[in-house]
PDB file of N, CA and C in Angstrom:
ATOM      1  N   UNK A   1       0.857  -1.170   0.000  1.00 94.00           N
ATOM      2  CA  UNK A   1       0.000   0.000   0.000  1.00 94.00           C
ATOM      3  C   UNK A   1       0.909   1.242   0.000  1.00 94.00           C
ATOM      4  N   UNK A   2       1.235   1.480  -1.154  1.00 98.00           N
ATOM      5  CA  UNK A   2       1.866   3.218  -1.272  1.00 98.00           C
ATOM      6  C   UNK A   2       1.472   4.162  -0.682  1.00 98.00           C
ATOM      7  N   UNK A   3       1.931   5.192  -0.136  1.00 99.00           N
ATOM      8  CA  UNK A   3       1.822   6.281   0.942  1.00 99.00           C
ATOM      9  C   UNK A   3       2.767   7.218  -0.037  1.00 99.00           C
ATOM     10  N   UNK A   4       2.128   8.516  -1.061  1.00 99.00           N
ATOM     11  CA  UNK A   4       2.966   9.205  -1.279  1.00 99.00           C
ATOM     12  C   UNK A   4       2.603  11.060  -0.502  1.00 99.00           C
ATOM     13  N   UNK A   5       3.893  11.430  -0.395  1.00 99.00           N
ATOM     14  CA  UNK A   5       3.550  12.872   0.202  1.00 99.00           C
ATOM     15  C   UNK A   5       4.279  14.017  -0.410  1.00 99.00           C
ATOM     16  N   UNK A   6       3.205  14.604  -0.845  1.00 98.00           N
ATOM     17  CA  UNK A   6       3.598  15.998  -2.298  1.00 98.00           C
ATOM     18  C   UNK A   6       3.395  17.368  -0.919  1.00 98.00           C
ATOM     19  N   UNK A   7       4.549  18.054  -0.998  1.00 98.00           N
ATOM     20  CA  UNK A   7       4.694  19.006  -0.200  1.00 98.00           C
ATOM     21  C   UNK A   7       4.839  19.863  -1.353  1.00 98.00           C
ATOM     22  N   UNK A   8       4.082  21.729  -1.270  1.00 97.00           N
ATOM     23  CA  UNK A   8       4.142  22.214  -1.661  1.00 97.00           C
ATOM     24  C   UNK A   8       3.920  23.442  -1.186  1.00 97.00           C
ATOM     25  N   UNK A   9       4.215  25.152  -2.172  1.00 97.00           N
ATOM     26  CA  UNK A   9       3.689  25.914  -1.482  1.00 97.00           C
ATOM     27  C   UNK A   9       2.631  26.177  -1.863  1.00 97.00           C
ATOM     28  N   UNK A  10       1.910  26.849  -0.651  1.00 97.00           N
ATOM     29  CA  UNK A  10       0.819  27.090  -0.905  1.00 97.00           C
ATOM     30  C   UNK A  10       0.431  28.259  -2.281  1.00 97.00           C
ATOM     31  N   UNK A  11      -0.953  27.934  -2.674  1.00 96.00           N
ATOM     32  CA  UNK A  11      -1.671  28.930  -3.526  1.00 96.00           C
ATOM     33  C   UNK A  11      -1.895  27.764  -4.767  1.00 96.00           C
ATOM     34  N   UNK A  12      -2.588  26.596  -4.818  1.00 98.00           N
ATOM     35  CA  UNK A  12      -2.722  26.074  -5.653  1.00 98.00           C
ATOM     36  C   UNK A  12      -3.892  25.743  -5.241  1.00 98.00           C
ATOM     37  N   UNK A  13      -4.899  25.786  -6.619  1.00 98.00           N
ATOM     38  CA  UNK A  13      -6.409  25.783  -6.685  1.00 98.00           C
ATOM     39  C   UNK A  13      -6.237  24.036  -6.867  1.00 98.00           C
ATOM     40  N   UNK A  14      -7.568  23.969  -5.996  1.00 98.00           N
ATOM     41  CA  UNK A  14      -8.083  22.296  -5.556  1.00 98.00           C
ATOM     42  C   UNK A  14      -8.079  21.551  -6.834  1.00 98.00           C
ATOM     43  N   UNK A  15      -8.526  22.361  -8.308  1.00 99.00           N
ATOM     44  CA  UNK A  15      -8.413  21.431  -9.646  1.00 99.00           C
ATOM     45  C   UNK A  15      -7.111  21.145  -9.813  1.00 99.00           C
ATOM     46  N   UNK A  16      -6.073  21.798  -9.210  1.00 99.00           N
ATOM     47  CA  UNK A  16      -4.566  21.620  -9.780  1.00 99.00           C
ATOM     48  C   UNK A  16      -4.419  20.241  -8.818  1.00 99.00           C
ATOM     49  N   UNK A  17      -4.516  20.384  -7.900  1.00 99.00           N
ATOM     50  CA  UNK A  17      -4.053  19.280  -6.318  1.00 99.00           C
ATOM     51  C   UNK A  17      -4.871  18.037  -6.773  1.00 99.00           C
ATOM     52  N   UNK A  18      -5.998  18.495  -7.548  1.00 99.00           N
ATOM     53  CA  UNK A  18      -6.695  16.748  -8.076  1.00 99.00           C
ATOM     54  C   UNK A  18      -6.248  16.409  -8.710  1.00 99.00           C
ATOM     55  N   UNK A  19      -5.651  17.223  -9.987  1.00 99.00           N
ATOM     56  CA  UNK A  19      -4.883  16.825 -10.978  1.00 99.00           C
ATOM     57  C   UNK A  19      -3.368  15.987 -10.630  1.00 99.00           C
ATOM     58  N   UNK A  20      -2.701  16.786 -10.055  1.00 99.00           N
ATOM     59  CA  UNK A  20      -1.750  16.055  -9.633  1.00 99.00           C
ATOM     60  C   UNK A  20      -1.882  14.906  -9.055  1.00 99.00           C
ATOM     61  N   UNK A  21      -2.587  14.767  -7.672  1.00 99.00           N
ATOM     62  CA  UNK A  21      -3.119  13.678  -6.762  1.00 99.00           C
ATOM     63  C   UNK A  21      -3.227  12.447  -8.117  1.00 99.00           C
ATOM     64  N   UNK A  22      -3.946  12.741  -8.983  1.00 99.00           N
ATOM     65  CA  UNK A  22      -4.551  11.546 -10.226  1.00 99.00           C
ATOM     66  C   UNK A  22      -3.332  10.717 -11.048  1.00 99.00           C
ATOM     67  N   UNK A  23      -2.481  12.381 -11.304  1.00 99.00           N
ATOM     68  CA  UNK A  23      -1.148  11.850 -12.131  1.00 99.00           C
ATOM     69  C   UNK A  23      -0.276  11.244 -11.842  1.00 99.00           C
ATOM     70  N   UNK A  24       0.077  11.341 -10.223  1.00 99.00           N
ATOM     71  CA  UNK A  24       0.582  11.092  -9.309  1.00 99.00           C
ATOM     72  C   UNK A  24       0.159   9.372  -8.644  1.00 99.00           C
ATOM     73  N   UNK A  25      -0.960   9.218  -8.894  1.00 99.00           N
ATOM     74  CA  UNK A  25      -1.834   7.985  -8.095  1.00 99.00           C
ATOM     75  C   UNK A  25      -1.422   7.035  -9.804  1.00 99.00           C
ATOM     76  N   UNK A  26      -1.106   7.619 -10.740  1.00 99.00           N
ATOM     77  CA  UNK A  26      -1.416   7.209 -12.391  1.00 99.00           C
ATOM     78  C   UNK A  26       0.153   6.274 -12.295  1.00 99.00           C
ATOM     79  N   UNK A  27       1.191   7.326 -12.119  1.00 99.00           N
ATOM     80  CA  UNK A  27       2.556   7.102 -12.501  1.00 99.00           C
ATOM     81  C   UNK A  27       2.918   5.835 -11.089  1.00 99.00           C
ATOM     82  N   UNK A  28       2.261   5.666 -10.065  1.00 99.00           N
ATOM     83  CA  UNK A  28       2.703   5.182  -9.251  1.00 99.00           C
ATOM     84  C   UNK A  28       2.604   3.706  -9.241  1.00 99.00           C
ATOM     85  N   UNK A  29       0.965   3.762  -9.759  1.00 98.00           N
ATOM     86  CA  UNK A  29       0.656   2.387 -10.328  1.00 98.00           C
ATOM     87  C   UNK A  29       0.983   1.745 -11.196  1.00 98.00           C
ATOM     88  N   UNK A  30       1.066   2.848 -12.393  1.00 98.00           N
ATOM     89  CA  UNK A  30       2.241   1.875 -13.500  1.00 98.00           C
ATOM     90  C   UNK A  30       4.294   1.296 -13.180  1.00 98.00           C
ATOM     91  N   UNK A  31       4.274   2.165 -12.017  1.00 98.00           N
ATOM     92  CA  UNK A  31       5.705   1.475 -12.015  1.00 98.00           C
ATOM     93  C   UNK A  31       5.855   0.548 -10.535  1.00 98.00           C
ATOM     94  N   UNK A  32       4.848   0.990  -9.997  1.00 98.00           N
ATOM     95  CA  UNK A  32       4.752  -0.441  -9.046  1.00 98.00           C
ATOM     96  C   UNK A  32       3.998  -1.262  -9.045  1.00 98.00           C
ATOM     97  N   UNK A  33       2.904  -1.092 -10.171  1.00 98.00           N
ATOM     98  CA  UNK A  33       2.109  -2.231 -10.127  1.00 98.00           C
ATOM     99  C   UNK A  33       0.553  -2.144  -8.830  1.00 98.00           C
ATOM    100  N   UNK A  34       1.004  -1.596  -7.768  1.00 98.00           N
ATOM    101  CA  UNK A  34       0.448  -1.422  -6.721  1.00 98.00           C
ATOM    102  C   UNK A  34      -1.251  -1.370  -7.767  1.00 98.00           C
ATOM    103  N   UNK A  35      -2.585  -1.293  -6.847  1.00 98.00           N
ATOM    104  CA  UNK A  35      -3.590  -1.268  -7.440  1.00 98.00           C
ATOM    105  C   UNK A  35      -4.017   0.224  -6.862  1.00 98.00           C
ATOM    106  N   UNK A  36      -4.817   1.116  -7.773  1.00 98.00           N
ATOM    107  CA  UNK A  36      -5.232   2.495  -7.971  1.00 98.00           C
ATOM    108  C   UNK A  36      -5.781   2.186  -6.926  1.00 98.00           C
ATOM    109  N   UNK A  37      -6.778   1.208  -6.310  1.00 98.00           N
ATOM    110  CA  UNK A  37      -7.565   1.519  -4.780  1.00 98.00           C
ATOM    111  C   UNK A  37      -6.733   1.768  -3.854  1.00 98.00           C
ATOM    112  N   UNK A  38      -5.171   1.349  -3.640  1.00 98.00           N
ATOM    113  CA  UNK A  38      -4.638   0.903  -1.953  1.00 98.00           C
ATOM    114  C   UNK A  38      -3.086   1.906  -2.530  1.00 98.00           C
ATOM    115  N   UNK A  39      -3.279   3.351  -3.572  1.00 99.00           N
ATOM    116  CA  UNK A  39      -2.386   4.419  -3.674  1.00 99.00           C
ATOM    117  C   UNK A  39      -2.926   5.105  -2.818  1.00 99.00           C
ATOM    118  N   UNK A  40      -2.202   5.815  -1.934  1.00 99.00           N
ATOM    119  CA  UNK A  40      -2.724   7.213  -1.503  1.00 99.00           C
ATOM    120  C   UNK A  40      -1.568   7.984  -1.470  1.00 99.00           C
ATOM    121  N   UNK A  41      -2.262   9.585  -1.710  1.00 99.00           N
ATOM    122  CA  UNK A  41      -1.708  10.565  -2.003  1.00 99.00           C
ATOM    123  C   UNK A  41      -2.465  11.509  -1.308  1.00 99.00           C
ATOM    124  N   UNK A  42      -1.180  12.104  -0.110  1.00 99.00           N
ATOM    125  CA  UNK A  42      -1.329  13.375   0.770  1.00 99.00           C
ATOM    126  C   UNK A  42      -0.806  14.557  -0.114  1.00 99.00           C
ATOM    127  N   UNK A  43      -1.365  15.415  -0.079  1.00 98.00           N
ATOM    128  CA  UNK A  43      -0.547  16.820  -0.668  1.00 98.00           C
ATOM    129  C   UNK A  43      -1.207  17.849   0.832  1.00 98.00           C
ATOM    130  N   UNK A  44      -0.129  18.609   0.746  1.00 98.00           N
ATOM    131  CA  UNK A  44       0.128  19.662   1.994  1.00 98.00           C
ATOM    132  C   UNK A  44       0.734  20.500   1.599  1.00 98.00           C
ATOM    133  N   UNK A  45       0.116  22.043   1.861  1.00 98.00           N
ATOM    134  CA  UNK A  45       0.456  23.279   1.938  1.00 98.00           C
ATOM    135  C   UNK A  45       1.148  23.494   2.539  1.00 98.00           C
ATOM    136  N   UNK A  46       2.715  24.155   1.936  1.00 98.00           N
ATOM    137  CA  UNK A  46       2.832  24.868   3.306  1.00 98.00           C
ATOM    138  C   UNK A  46       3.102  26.609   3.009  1.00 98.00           C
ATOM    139  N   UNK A  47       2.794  26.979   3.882  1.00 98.00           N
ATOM    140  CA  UNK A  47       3.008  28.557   4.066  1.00 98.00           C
ATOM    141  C   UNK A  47       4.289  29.509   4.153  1.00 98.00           C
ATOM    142  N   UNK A  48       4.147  30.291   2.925  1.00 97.00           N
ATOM    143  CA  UNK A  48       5.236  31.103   2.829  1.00 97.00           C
ATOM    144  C   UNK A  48       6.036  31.230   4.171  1.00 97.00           C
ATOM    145  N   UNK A  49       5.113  31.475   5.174  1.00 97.00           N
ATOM    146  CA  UNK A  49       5.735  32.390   5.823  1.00 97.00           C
ATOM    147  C   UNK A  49       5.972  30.783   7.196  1.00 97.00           C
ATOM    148  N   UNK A  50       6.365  29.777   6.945  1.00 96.00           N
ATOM    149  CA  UNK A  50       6.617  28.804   6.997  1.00 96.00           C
ATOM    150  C   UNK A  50       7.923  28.012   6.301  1.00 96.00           C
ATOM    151  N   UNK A  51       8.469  28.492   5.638  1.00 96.00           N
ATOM    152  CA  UNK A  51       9.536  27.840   4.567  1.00 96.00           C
ATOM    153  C   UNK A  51      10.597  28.689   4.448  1.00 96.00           C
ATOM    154  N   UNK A  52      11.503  28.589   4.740  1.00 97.00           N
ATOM    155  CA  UNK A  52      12.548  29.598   4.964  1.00 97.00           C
ATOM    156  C   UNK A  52      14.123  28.760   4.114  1.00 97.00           C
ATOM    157  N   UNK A  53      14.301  28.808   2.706  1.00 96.00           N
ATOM    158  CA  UNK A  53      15.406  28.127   2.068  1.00 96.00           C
ATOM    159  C   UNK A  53      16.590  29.284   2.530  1.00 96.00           C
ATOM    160  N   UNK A  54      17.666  28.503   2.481  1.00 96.00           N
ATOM    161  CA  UNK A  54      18.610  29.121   2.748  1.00 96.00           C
ATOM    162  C   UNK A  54      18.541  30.448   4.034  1.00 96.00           C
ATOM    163  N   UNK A  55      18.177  30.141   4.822  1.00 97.00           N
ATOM    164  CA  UNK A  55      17.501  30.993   5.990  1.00 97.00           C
ATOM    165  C   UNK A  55      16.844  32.062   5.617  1.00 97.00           C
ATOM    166  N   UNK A  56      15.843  32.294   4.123  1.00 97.00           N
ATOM    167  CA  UNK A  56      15.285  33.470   4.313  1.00 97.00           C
ATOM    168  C   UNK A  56      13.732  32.834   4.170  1.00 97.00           C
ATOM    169  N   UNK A  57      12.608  33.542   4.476  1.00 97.00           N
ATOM    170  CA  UNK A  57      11.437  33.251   4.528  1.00 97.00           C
ATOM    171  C   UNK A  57      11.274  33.483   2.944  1.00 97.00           C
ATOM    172  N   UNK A  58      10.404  32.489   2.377  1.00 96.00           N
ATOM    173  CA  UNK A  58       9.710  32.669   0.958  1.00 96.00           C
ATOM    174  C   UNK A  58       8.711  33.686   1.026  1.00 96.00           C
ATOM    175  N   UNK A  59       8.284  34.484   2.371  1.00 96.00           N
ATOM    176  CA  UNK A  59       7.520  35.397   2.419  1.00 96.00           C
ATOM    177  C   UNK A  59       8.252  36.945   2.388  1.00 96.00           C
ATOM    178  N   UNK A  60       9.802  36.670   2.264  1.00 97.00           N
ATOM    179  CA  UNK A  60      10.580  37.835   2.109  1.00 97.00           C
ATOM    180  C   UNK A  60      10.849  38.404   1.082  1.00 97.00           C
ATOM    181  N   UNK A  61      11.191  37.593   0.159  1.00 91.00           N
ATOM    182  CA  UNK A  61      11.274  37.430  -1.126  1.00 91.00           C
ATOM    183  C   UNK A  61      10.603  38.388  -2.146  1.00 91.00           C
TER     184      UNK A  61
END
């Protein structure tokens, strides 16, 4: 049972996150075989002002 987890930043509309979630649930099954019922796929926001690369906030930017 695959467990995948798509971290991203936030500001992506729910049609994009299904889309992916699908393409994502698509590519997983064809290379493991696994069955489309027992893929799951978490996607999580995270917040600019939460994510700090190279020690600066993506909300600084």
């Amino acid at each position: 049972m695959p467990f995948v987890t798509v971290e991203l930043l936030e500001g992506r509309t729910m049609e994009q996150k299904r889309a992916l979630a699908e393409k994502v649930t698509e590519a997983v099954e064809q290379t493991t075989g696994a069955p489309k019922e027992r893929i799951h796929v978490f996607v999580k926001d995270i917040k600019k002002d939460e994510y700090a690369p190279s020690g600066i906030f993506v909300c600084d930017k």
